[in-house]
XYZ file of C-alpha atoms in Angstrom:
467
model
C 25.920 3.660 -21.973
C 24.737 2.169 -24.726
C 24.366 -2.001 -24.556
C 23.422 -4.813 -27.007
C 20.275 -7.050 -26.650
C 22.577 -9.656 -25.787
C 24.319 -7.944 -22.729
C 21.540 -6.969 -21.166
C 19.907 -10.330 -21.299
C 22.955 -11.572 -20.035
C 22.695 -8.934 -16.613
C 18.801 -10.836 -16.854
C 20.084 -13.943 -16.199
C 18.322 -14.716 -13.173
C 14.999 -13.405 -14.239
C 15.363 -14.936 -17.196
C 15.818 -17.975 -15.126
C 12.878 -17.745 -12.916
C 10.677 -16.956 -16.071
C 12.193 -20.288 -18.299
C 11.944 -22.444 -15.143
C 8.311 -21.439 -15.252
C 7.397 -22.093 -18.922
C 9.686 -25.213 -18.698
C 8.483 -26.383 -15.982
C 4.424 -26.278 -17.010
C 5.464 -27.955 -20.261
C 7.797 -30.508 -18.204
C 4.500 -31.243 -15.781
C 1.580 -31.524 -18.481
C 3.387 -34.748 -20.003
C 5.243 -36.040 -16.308
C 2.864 -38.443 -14.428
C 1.750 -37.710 -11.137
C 4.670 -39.822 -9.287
C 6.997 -37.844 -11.563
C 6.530 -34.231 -10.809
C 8.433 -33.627 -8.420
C 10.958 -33.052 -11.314
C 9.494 -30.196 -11.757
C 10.504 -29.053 -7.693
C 14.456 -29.906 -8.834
C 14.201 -27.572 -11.812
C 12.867 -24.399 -10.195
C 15.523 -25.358 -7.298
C 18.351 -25.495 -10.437
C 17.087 -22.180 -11.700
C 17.222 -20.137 -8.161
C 20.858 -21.809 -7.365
C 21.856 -20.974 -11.469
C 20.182 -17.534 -10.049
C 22.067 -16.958 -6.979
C 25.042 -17.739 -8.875
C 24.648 -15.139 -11.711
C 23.234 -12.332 -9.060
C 26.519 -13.191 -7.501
C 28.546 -12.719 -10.433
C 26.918 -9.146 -11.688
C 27.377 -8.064 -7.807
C 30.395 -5.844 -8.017
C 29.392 -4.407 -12.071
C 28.881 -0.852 -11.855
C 24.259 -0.206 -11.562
C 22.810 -0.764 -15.160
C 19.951 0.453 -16.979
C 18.292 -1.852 -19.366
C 15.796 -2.296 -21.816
C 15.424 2.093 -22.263
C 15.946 2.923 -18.527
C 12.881 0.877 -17.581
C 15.163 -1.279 -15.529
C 17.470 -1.107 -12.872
C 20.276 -3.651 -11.792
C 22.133 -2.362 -8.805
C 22.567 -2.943 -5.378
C 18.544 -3.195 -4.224
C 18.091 -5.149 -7.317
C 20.846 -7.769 -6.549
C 19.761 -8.468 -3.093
C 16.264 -8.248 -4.161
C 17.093 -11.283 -6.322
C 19.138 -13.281 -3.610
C 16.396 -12.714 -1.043
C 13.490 -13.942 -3.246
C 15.637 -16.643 -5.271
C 16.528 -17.960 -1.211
C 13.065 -17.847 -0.272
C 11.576 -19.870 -2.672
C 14.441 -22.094 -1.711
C 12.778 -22.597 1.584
C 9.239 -22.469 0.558
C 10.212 -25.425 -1.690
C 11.253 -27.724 1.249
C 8.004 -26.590 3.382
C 5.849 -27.372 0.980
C 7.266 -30.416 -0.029
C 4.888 -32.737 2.213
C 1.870 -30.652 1.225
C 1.816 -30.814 -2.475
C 4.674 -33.894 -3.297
C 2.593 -36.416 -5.274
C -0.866 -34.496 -6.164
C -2.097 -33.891 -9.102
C -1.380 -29.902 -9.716
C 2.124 -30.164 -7.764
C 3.544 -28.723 -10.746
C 1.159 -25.356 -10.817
C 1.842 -24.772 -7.633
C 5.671 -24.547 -8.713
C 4.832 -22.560 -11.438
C 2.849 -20.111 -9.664
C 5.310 -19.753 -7.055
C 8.382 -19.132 -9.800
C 5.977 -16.407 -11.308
C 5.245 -14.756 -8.498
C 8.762 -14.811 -7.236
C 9.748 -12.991 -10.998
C 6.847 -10.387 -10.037
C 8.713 -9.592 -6.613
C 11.699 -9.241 -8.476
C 10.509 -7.195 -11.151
C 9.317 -5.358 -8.646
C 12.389 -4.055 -7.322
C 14.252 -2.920 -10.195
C 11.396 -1.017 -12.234
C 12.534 2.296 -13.129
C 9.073 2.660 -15.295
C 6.083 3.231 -13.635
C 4.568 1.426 -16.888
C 6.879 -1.599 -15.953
C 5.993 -1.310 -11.988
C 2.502 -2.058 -13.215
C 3.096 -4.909 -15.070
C 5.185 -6.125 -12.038
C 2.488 -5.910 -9.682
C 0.118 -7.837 -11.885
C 2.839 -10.605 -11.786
C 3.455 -10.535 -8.206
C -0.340 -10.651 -7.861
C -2.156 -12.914 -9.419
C -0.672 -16.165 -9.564
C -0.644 -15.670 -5.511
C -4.258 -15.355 -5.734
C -4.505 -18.729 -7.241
C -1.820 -20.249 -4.849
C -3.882 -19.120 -1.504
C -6.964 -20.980 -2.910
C -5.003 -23.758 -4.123
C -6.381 -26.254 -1.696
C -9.843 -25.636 -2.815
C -11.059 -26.142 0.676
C -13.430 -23.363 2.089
C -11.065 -21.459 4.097
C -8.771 -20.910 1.314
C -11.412 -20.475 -1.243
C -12.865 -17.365 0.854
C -9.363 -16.626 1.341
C -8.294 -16.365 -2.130
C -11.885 -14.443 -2.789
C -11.153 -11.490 -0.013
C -7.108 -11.358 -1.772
C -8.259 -11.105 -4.946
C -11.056 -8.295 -4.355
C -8.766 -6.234 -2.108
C -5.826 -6.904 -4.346
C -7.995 -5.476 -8.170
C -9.652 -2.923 -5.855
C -6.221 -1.750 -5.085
C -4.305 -2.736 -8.517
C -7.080 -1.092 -10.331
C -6.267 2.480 -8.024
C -3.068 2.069 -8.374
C -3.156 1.774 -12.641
C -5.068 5.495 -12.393
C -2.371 6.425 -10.375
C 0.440 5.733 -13.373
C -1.948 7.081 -15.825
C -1.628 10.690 -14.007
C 1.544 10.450 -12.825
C 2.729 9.769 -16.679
C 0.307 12.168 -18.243
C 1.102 14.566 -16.054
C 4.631 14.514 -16.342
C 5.164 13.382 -19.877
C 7.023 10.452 -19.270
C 6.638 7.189 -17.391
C 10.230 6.871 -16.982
C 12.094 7.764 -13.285
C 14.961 9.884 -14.443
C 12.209 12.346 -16.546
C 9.478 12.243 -13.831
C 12.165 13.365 -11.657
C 12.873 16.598 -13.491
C 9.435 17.043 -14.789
C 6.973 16.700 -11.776
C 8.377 19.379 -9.358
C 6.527 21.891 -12.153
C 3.534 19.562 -11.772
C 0.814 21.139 -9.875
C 1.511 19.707 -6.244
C -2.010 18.100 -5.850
C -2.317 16.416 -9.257
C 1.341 15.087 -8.304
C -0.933 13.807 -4.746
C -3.358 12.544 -5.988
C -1.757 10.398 -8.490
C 0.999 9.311 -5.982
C -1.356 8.561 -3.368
C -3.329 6.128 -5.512
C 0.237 4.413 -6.763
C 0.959 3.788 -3.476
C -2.035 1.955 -2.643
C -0.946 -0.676 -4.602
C 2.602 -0.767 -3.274
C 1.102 -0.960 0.093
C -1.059 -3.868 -0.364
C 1.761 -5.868 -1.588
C 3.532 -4.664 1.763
C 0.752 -5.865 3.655
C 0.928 -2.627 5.093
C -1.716 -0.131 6.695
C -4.625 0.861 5.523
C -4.071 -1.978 3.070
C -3.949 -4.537 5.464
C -7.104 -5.699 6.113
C -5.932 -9.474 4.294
C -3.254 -10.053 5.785
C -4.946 -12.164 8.472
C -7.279 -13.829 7.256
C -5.491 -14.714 4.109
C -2.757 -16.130 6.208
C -5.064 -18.332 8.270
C -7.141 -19.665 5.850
C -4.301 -20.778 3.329
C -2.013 -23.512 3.343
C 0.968 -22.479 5.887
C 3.387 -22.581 2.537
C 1.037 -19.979 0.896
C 0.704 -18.207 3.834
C 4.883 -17.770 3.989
C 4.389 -16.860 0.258
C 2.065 -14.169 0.763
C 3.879 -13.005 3.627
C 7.097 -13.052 2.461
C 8.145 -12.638 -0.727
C 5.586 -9.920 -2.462
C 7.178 -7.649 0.600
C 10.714 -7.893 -0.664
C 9.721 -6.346 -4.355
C 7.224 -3.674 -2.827
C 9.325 -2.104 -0.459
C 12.446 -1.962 -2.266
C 9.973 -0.256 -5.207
C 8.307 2.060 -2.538
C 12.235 3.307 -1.531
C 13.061 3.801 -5.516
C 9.929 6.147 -6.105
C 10.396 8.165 -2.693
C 14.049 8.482 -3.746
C 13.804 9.011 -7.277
C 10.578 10.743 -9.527
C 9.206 12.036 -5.766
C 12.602 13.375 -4.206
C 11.662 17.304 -5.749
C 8.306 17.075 -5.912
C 8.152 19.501 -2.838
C 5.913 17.625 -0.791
C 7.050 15.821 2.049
C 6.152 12.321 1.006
C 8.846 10.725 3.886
C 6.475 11.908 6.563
C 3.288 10.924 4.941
C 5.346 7.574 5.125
C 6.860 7.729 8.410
C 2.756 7.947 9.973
C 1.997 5.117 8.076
C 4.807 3.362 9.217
C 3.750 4.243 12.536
C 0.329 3.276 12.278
C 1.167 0.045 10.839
C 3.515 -1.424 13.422
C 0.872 -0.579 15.944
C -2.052 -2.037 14.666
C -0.138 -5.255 14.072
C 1.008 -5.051 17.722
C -1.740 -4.069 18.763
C -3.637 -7.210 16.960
C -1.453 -9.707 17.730
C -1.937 -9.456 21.668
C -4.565 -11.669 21.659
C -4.938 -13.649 18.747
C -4.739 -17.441 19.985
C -4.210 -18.957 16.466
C -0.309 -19.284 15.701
C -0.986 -18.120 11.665
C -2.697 -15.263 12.648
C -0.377 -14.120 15.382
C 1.895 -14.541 12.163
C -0.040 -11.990 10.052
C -0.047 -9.159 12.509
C 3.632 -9.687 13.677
C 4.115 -9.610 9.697
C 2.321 -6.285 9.442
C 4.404 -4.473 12.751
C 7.762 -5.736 10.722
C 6.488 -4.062 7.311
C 5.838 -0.645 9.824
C 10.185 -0.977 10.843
C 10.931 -1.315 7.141
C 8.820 1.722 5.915
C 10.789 3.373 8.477
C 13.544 2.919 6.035
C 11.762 4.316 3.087
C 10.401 7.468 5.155
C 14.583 8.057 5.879
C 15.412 8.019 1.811
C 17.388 10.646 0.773
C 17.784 11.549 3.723
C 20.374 9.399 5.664
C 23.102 7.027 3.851
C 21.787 4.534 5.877
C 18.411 4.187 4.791
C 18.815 1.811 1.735
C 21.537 0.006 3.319
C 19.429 -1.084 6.111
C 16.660 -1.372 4.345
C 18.052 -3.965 2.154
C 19.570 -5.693 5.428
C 16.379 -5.945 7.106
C 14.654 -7.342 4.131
C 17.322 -10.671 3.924
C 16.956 -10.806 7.628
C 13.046 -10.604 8.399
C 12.743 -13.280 5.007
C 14.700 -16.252 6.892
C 13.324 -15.597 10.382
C 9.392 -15.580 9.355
C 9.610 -18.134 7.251
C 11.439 -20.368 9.728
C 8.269 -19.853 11.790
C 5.877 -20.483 9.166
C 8.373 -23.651 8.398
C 7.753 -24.802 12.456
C 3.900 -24.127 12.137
C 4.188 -26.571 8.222
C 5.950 -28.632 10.260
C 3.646 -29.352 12.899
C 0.092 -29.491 10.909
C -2.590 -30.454 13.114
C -1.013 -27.623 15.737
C -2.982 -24.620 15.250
C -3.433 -22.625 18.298
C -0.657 -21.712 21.270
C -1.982 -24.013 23.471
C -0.951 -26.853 20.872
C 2.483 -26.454 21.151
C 2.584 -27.370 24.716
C 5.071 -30.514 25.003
C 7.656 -28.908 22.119
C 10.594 -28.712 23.756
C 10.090 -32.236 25.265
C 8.899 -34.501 22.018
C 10.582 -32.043 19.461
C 13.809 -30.074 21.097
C 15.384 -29.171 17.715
C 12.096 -28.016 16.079
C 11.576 -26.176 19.865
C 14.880 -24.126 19.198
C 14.269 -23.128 15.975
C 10.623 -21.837 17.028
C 12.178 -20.045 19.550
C 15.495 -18.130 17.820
C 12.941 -17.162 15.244
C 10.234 -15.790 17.172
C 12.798 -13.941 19.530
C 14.571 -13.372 15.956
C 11.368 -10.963 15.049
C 11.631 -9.308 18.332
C 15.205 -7.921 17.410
C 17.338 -10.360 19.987
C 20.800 -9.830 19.569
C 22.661 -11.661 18.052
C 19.924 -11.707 15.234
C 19.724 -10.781 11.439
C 16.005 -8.828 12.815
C 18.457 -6.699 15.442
C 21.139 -5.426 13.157
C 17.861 -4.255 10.567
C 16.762 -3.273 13.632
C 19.272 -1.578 14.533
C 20.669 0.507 11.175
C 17.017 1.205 10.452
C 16.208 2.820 14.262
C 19.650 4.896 13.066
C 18.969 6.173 9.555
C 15.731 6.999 10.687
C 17.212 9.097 13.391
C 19.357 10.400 11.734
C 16.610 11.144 8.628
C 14.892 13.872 11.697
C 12.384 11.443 12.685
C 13.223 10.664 16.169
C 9.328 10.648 16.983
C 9.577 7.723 14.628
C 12.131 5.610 16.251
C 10.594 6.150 19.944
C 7.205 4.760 18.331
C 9.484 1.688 16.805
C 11.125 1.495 20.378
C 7.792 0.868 22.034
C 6.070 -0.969 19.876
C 9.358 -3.760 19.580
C 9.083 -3.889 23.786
C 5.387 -4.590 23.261
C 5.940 -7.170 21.008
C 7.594 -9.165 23.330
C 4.496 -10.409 25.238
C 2.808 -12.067 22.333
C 6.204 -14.111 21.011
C 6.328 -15.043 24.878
C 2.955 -15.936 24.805
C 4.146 -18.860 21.902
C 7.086 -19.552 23.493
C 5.869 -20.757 26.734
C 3.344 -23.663 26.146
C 6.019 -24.886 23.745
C 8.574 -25.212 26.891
C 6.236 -26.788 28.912
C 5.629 -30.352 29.417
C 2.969 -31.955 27.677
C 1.656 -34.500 24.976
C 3.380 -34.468 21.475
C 2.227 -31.566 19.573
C 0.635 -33.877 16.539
C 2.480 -35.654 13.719
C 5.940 -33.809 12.516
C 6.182 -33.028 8.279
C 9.768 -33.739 7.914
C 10.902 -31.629 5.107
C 9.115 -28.232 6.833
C 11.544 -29.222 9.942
C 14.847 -29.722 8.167
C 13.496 -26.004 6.613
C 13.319 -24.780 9.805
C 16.504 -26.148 10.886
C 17.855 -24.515 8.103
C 16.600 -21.057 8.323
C 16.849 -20.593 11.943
C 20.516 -20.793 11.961
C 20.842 -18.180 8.885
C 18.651 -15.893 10.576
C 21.591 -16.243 12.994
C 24.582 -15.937 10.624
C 22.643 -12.985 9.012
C 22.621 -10.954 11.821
C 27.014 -12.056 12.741
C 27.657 -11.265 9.079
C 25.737 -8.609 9.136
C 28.940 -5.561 8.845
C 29.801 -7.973 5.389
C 26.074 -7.859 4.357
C 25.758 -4.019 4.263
C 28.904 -4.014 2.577
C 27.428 -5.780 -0.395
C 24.729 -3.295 -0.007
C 26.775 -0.259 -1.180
C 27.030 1.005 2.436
C-alpha cells in the first residue's frame, strides 16, 4: 500500500515522541538551573502519556509497513510501545529521589528516553539493517546510565556492560552482513523467500551470531554473564532499566526473525531456542538459591523469566498462541519486577534479606507490595506473571515441546524457595528497615496493583493482542 511521508510519520507518533522529548529535553536542561530540571522529568512524562495515547489510537488500524518495509506497526509493535512508554512511567517516579536536584538529572532523562526508543525500535524492525541500528540505541546510552553514579561499583559495572555488550554487538553486525549478503536483501519479506536456497550452514552461522546480540539484550543464556553484577553494582533505577525494558524490544525482535526470514530456512531454529530457554531459566534458578543480596536475587530471577518468554519464541509458527502470550507476559513480568526493584529504591540502605526484617511492622503497605510482586514472578494466581504463565506453558505445548513445559513446571516450583526466602524476614518483627524514598513507594504502590489488574484483565489483554 503505498503511503505519504506524512502518514507514516503520523503511525510514528510515539517514537517520534520519545525521540523529540529527548532532543528537547537536552536542549531544555543545558539552559534550566539545577533546581529547575526536573522540568525536564514532566516532559518525557508528557511525551509517554501523548505516546500511550497515539499507540492507543493506531491500535485497531490494519499492521503497516513503513519507511520501505523496514518497519512494522502491528500488534507486537503496539504493545511493545505501551509496555516501554509505561515503564519509563515507573522508572520516572523511582528514580525521582535519586537524581531530583543533581546536576546531570536531565542526562539521565535523556538517556533513559533513548534507550526506551531503542527497545521500541527494537520490536518493529523488519530490516536486519534497522535491527542493528536499534540495538546500538537500546545499548549504549544504558551503558552510560549504569555508571551514572560514578561510584566504583557502577563504574566496573558499566565497564563489564559495555565490553560484553560491543563483544556481542560487534558478533552480531557480522551476523547481518552474511545474513544480507547471503540472501541479497536485508529486508524480512525477501530473506524469507531467498534464504531457504541459502546453503543451510552459511544461513547458521550468520543467524547464530545475530542472535548473540538479541540474547544479550534478553539477558539471556550464554549471554548472561552481566546480568548480576550489573544489577548490583548500579543504582536500583538503572538496575530496573537494564532489566526491564531492553527485554521488551529483544524478545519481541527474536519472535519476528524466528517467524519471519527463519520460518523456511529448514533448520529447526525453535528447538535450538527451546534448549536455550531451558538452560536459561535454570541457571537463573539455580543462581538465585543462595544469593543473600536482594539486587542480585533480582538478576537471576530476571534471567529464569527471560527462559518462560523464549519459550514463546521457540512455539512461533507453531501455535496461535505463541505471540499472543508472548506479548501478555511481556506487560505482565514489566510491572511486577519493577515493583520490586521500586520496594528495594524505596528502601536504600536495605541491601541484603536479612534487612528487610521488621517490613510488615514499620512499612505494611510497602510489605504488600513486596510481597504480590515477588509471589507475582512466581506465577500466583490471580497474577499478570500466571496468565503469561499460563498461555505460554500452552502454546508451547501445543508447539510439540512438552519436554519444554515440564522443565518450565519445575523450575517455577523451585523458584518458590528463594521469593520465600525474601518474604519471610520482611514478615517478621524487627527494627525499621532504614529510611523510606517516598516517590519509589508510591511506584510500588502503583505497580503492584497493575500487576494485579493485568493478570484479571488478562482475556481483554490478549484480545488487543490479535488473539
Amino acid at each position: 500500500m503505498n503511503t505519504s511521508m506524512s502518514q507514516e510519520l503520523a503511525w510514528l507518533l510515539p517514537e517520534l515522541l520519545l525521540a523529540g522529548a529527548a532532543v528537547l529535553g537536552l536542549l531544555l536542561g543545558s539552559f534550566l538551573p539545577r533546581r529547575r530540571q526536573w522540568l525536564v522529568r514532566v516532559l518525557a512524562v508528557a511525551a509517554c502519556a501523548g505516546g500511550l495515547v497515539a499507540a492507543g489510537l493506531g491500535w485497531s488500524r490494519e499492521t503497516a509497513m513503513v519507511f520501505e518495509g523496514s518497519y512494522t506497526i502491528d500488534d507486537a509493535t503496539n504493545v511493545a510501545r505501551a509496555v516501554v512508554l509505561v515503564s519509563v512511567l515507573l522508572v520516572v517516579g523511582m528514580a525521582t529521589t535519586q537524581i531530583h536536584g543533581q546536576a546531570r538529572e536531565t542526562e539521565f532523562v535523556v538517556l533513559l528516553l533513548l534507550g526506551a526508543l531503542g527497545a521500541v525500535l527494537l520490536a518493529g524492525a523488519s530490516d536486519v539493517l534497522l535491527l542493528a541500528a536499534a540495538y546500538l540505541l537500546a545499548s549504549v546510552p544504558l551503558y552510560a546510565l549504569v555508571g551514572f553514579a560514578k561510584d566504583a561499583p557502577g563504574t566496573e559495572a558499566g565497564l563489564k556492560f559495555y565490553l560484553l555488550g560491543a563483544l556481542l554487538g560487534t558478533t552480531m553486525l557480522f551476523g547481518v552482513m552474511l545474513l544480507a549478503g547471503v540472501g541479497g536483501s536485508s529486508a524480512y519479506h525477501e530473506l524469507h523467500g531467498s534464504l531457504p536456497d541459502v546453503a543451510p550452514a552459511a544461513v547458521a552461522v550468520g543467524v547464530v551470531l545475530l542472535l548473540g546480540g538479541l540474547l544479550f539484550k534478553a539477558g539471556a543464556a550464554p549471554a548472561h554473564f552481566w546480568v548480576p553484577d550489573v544489577t548490583e553494582g548500579a543504582r536500583p533505577a538503572a538496575g530496573a532499566i537494564v532489566t526491564t525494558i531492553p527485554k521488551v524490544g529483544a524478545l519481541v525482535a527474536l519472535y519476528r526473525l524466528v517467524a519471519t526470514p527463519l520460518a523456511d530456512t529448514g533448520l529447526d531454529w525453535p528447538v535450538l531456542l527451546a534448549v536455550v530457554a531451558a538452560v536459561t531459566m535454570t541457571l537463573g534458578n539455580l543462581a538465585a538459591f543462595f544469593q543473600t543480596n536482594v539486587r542480585r536475587l533480582l538478576a537471576y530471577s530476571t534471567i529464569s523469566q527471560v527462559g518462560y518468554l523464549l519459550m514463546a519464541v521457540a512455539a512461533a509458527g507453531r501455535a496461535t498462541l505463541a505471540l499472543p502470550s508472548l506479548l501478555l507476559y511481556l506487560a505482565a513480568y514489566a510491572v511486577t519486577n519493577l515493583g520490586a526493584f521500586a520496594v528495594v529504591s524505596a528502601l536504600p540502605r536495605a541491601d541484603t534479606l536479612d534487612d528487610y526484617t521488621g517490613l510488615r511492622r514499620h512499612r505494611p503497605w510497602l510489605a504488600v507490595s513486596l510481597v504480590v510482586c515477588l509471589l507475582g514472578l512466581v506465577g500466583t494466581p490471580p497474577t499478570g506473571v500466571f496468565a503469561g504463565k499460563l498461555t505460554i506453558f500452552t502454546a508451547t505445548f501445543d508447539a510439540g515441546l512438552g519436554w519444554l513445559v515440564i522443565v518450565a513446571a519445575v523450575n517455577t516450583v523451585a523458584s518458590v524457595f528463594y521469593y520465600l526466602r525474601w518474604i519471610t524476614p520482611a514478615m517478621r518483627g524487627g527494627d525499621a528497615p532504614g529510611v523510606l524514598d517516598r516517590p519509589a513507594a508510591v511506584t510500588a504502590y502503583v505497580a503492584a496493583p497493575a500487576s494485579v489488574v493485568v493478570g484479571v484483565l488478562a482475556g481483554p489483554v490478549l484480545a488487543l493482542t490479535g488473539m
